[in-house]
Short mmCIF file of C-alpha atoms in Angstrom, two decimals:
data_model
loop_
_atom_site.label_atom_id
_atom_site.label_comp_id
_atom_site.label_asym_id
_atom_site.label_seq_id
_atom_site.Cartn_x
_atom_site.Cartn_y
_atom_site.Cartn_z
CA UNK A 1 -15.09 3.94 9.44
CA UNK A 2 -15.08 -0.13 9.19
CA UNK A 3 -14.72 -1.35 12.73
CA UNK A 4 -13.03 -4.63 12.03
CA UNK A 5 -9.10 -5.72 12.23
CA UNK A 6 -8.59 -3.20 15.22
CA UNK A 7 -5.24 -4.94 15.86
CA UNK A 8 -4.36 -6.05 12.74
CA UNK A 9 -4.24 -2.00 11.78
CA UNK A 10 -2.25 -1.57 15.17
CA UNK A 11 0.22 -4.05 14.11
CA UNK A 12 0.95 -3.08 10.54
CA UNK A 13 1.34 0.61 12.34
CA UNK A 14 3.95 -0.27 14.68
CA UNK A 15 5.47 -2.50 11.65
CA UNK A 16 6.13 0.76 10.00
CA UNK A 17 7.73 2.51 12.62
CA UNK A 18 9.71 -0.22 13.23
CA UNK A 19 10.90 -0.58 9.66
CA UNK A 20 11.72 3.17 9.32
CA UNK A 21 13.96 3.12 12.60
CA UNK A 22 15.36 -0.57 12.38
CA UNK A 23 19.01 -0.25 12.49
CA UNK A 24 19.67 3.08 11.71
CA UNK A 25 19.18 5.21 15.48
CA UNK A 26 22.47 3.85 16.35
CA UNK A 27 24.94 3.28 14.50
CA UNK A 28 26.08 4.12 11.17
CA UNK A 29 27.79 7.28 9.29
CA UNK A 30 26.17 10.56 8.81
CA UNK A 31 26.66 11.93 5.32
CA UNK A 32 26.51 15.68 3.68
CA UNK A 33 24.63 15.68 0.01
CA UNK A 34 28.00 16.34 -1.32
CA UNK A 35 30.18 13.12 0.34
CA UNK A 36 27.11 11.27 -0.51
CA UNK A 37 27.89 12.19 -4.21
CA UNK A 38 31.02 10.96 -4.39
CA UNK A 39 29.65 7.22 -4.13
CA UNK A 40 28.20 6.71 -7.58
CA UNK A 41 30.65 4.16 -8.75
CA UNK A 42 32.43 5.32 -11.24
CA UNK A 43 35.84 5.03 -11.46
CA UNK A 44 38.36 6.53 -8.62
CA UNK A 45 35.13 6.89 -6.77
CA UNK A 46 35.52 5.31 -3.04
CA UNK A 47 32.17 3.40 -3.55
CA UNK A 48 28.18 3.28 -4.73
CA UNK A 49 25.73 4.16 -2.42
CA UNK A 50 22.11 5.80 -2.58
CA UNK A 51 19.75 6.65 -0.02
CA UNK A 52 16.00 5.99 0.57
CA UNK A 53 14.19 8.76 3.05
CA UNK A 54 17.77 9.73 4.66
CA UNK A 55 18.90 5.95 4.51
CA UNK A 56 22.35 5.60 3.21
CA UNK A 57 22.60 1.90 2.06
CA UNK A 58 26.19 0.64 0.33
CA UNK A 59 25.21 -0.90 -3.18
CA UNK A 60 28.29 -2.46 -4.43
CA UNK A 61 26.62 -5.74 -4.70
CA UNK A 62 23.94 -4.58 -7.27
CA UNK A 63 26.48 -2.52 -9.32
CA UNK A 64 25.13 -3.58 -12.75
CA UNK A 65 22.34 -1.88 -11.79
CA UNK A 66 23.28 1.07 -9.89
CA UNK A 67 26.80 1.83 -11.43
CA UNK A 68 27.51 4.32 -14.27
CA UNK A 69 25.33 2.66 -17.61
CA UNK A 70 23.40 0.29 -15.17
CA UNK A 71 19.83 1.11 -15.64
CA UNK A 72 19.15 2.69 -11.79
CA UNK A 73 22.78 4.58 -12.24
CA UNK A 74 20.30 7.68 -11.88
CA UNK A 75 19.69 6.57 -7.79
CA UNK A 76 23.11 6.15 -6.97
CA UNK A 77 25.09 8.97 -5.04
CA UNK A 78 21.96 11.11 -3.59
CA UNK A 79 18.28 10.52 -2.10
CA UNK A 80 15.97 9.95 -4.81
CA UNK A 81 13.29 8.48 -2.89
CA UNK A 82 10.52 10.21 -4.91
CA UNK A 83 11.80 8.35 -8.07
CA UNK A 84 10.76 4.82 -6.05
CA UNK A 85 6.85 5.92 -6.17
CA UNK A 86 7.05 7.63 -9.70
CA UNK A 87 9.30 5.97 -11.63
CA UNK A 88 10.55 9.32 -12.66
CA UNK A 89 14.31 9.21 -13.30
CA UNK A 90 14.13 12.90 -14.82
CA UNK A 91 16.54 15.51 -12.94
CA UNK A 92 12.70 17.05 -11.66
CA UNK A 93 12.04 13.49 -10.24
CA UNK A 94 15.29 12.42 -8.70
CA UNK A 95 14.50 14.34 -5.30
CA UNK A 96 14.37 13.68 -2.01
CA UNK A 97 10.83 15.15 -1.52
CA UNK A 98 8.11 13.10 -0.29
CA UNK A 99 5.67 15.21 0.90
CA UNK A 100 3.06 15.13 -2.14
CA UNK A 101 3.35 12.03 -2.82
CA UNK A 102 -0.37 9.39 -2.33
CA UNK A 103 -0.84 6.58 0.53
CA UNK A 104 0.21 3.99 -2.36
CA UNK A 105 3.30 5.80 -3.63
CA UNK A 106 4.27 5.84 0.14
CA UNK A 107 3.73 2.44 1.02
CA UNK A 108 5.73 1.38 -2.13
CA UNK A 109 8.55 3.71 -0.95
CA UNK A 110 8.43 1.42 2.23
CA UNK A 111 8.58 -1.53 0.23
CA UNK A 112 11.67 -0.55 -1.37
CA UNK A 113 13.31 0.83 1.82
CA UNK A 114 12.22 -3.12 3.31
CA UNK A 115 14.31 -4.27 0.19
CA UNK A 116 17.25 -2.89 0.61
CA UNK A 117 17.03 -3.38 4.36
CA UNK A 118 17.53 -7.07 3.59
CA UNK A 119 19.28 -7.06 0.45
CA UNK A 120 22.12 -4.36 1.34
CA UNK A 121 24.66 -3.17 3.69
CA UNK A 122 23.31 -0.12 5.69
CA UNK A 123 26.25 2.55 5.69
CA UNK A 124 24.10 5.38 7.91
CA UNK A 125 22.05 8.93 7.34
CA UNK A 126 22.32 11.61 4.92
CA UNK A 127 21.92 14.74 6.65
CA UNK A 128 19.42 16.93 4.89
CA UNK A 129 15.83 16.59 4.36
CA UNK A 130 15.65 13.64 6.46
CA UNK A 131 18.02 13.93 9.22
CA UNK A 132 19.91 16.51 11.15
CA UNK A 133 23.86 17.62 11.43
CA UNK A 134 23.19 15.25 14.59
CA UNK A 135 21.65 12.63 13.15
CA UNK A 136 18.18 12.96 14.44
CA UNK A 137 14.86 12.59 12.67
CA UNK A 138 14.00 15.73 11.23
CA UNK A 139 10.05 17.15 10.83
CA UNK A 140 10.28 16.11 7.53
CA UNK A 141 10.79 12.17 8.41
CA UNK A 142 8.31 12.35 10.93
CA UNK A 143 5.87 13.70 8.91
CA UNK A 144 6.52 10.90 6.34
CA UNK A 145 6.33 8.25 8.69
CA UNK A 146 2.79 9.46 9.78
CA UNK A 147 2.07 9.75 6.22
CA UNK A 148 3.13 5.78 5.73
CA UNK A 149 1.50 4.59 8.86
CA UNK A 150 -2.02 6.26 7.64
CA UNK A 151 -1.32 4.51 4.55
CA UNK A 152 -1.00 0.96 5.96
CA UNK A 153 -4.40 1.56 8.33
CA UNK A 154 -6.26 2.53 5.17
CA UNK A 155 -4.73 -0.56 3.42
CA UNK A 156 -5.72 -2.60 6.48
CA UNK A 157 -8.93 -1.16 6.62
CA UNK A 158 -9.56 -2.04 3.09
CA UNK A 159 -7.93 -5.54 3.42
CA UNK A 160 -10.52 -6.26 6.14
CA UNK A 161 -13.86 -4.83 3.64
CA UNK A 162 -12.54 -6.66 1.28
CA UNK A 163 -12.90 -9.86 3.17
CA UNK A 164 -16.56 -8.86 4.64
CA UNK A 165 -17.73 -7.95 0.72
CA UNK A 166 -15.63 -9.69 -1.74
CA UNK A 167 -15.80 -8.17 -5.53
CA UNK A 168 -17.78 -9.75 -8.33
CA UNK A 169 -16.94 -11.59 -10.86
CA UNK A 170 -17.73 -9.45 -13.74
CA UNK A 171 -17.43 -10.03 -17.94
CA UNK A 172 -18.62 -7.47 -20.86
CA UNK A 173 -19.40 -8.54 -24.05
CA UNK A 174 -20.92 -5.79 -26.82
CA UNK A 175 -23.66 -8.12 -27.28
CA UNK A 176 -25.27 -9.13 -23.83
CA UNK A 177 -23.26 -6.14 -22.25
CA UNK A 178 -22.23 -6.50 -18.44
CA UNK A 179 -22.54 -9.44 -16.30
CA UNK A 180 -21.74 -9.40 -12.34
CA UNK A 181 -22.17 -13.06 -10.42
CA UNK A 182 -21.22 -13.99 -7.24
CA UNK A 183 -19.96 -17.57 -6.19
CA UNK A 184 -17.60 -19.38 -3.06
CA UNK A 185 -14.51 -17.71 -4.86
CA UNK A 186 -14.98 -14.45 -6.37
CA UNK A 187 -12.86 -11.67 -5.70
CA UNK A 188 -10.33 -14.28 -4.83
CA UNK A 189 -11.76 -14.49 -1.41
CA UNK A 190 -12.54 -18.20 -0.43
CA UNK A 191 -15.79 -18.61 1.84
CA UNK A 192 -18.42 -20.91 2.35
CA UNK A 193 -21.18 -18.47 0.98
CA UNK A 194 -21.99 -17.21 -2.59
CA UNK A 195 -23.71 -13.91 -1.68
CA UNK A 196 -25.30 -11.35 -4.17
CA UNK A 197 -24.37 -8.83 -6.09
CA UNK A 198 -24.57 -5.16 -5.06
CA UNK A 199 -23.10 -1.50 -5.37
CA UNK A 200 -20.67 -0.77 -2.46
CA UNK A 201 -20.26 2.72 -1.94
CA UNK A 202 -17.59 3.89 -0.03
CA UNK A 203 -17.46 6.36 2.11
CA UNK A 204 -14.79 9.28 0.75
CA UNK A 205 -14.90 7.61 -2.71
CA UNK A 206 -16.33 8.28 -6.08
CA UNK A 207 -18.79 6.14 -8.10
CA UNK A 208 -19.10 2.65 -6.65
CA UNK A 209 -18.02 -0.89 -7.28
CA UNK A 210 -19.62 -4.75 -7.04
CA UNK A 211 -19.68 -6.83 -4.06
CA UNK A 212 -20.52 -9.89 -3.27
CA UNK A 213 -22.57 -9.96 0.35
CA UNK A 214 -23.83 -12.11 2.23
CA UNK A 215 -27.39 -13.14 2.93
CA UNK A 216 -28.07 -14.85 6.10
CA UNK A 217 -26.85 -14.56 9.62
CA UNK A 218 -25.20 -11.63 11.53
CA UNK A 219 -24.41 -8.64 10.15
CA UNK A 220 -20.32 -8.77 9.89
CA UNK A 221 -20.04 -6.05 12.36
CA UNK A 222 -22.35 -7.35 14.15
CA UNK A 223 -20.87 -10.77 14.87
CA UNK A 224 -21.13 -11.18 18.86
CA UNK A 225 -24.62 -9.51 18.98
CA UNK A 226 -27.55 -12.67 19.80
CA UNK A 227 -30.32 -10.23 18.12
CA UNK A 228 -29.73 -9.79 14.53
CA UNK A 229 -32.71 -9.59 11.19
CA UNK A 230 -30.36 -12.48 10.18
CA UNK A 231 -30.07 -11.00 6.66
CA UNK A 232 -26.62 -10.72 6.75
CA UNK A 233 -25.27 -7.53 5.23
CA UNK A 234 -28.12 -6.81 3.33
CA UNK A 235 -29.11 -3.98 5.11
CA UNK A 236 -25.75 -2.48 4.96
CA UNK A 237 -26.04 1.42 4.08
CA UNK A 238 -23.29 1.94 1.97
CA UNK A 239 -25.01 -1.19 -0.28
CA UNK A 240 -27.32 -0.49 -3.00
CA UNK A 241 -29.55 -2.87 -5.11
CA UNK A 242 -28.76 -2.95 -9.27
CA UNK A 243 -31.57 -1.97 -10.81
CA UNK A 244 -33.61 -4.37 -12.93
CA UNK A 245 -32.26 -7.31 -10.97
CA UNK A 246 -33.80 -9.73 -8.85
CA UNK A 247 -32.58 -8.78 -5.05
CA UNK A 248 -31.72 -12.24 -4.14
CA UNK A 249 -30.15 -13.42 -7.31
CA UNK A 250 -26.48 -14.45 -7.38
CA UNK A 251 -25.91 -12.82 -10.78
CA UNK A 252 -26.73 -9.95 -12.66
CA UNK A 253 -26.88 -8.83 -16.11
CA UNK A 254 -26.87 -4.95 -16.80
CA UNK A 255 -27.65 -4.33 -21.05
CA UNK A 256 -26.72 -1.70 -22.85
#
C-alpha cells in the first residue's frame, strides 16, 4: 500500500460522508416509489423530481431536460441512480441498485449527487432501497457510502503515485515503433527533475505502465530518513528496467 497523503485520503473520506448526509438527516419529505412517480412533469402532474441514492431533489428548473421529450425525461419521477454510472437509460438500467457497480462508476454517482446538491432544490428521501418508512439510512446506503469512500482512498492513493512517478511521454509510429521519454513535464506533473523511464507495476493490477522516476536523493517514501543510497526511486520494487535500454537514459525506444 503507498504510504503517502495519509490525510489527504482522510479528508476526501470524511468529504464523502459529508456529501451523502449534507442536508438531508433533517429535514425534508419522505416519499413512497409511487408519490415519487407522480413528479415527472407532465401535464396535471404536481411537479418533476428524481432521486439520486434515496435523494429526492425538485427539478423544475432543468425541465427541458428532465420533462416529458427532454433528453433525461427517463430520470425523472423514480431513483435511477445506476443510469448516472452507465449511461443506461433502458427500463433494465433505470434502477435504483448500486451495489455492482466499480469504484469509478461510484465516485461519478457522487459527482452527480454534488451537482444537484448545488444546482437544485432538495425536496427529501424516497423510502425504499435507500431509506426507511422513518427516514433512516438503510444497509443498503451504508453499504454504498463505504463503497464511495474506498473509492476516493484508492483515487487518493493513486493521485499521490502519480505525483511520486509521473507517466511517460510516449509516441508510436509503424516505422521506429514505440518511444517513451521522460522530461520536467510529462505526465502533466510539473517538477524540477526529468527522471527515467521504467515499468511500474502495481500491486493488484495487470500488465504494467511507464513512469518517469527519479534518480537522485531520497527515496519518496523515504523522505525524512538522513541514510538513503541516494538513487532516488530506483530501487523501487514494483519498478522494472525496459529491456534493451540504457538504465540511466531519459528516453527509450522499444522496435517492433
Amino acid at each position: 500500500m503507498w504510504r503517502e497523503g495519509g490525510a489527504a485520503v482522510a479528508l476526501l473520506c470524511l468529504g464523502a460522508a459529508w456529501l451523502l448526509g449534507r442536508g438531508f438527516e433533517s429535514r425534508g419529505r419522505l416519499l413512497s416509489s409511487a408519490e415519487l412517480a407522480r413528479y415527472r412533469g407532465a401535464t396535471g402532474e404536481p411537479g418533476l423530481y428524481l432521486a439520486v441514492l434515496g435523494r429526492v431533489f425538485d427539478v423544475e428548473r432543468g425541465r427541458k431536460h428532465y420533462g416529458p421529450g427532454g433528453a433525461y425525461s427517463g430520470l425523472a419521477g423514480r431513483d435511477a441512480s445506476r443510469a448516472f454510472a452507465t449511461g443506461d437509460f433502458t427500463p433494465t438500467g433505470l434502477v435504483d441498485d448500486v451495489s455492482v457497480l466499480s469504484a469509478g462508476e461510484l465516485l461519478a454517482i457522487r459527482s452527480w449527487l454534488s451537482f444537484y446538491r448545488d444546482n437544485y432544490e432538495p425536496v427529501g428521501k424516497l423510502v425504499g432501497r435507500f431509506y426507511d418508512e422513518n427516514g433512516a439510512p438503510t444497509a443498503a446506503l451504508r453499504q454504498a457510502e463505504a463503497a464511495i469512500e474506498e473509492a476516493l482512498k484508492l483515487q487518493a492513493e493513486s493521485e499521490q503515485m502519480k505525483q511520486h512517478f509521473p507517466p511517460c511521454n510516449s509516441e508510436w509510429s509503424s516505422a521506429a515503433g514505440t518511444r517513451f521519454w521522460c522530461s520536467r513535464q510529462s505526465g502533466g506533473i510539473n517538477r524540477d527533475w526529468s527522471g527515467v523511464p521504467r515499468k511500474l507495476f502495481q500491486p493488484g493490477s495487470k500488465g504494467s505502465h511507464c513512469v518517469c522516476v527519479r534518480t537522485l536523493g531520497p527515496p519518496w517514501d523515504q523522505a525524512a530518513s538522513a541514510e538513503h543510497s541516494n538513487r532516488g526511486d530506483l530501487d523501487n520494487p514494483h519498478l522494472q528496467e525496459y529491456d534493451g535500454c540504457h538504465p540511466m537514459a531519459e528516453q527509450c525506444i522499444l522496435t517492433l
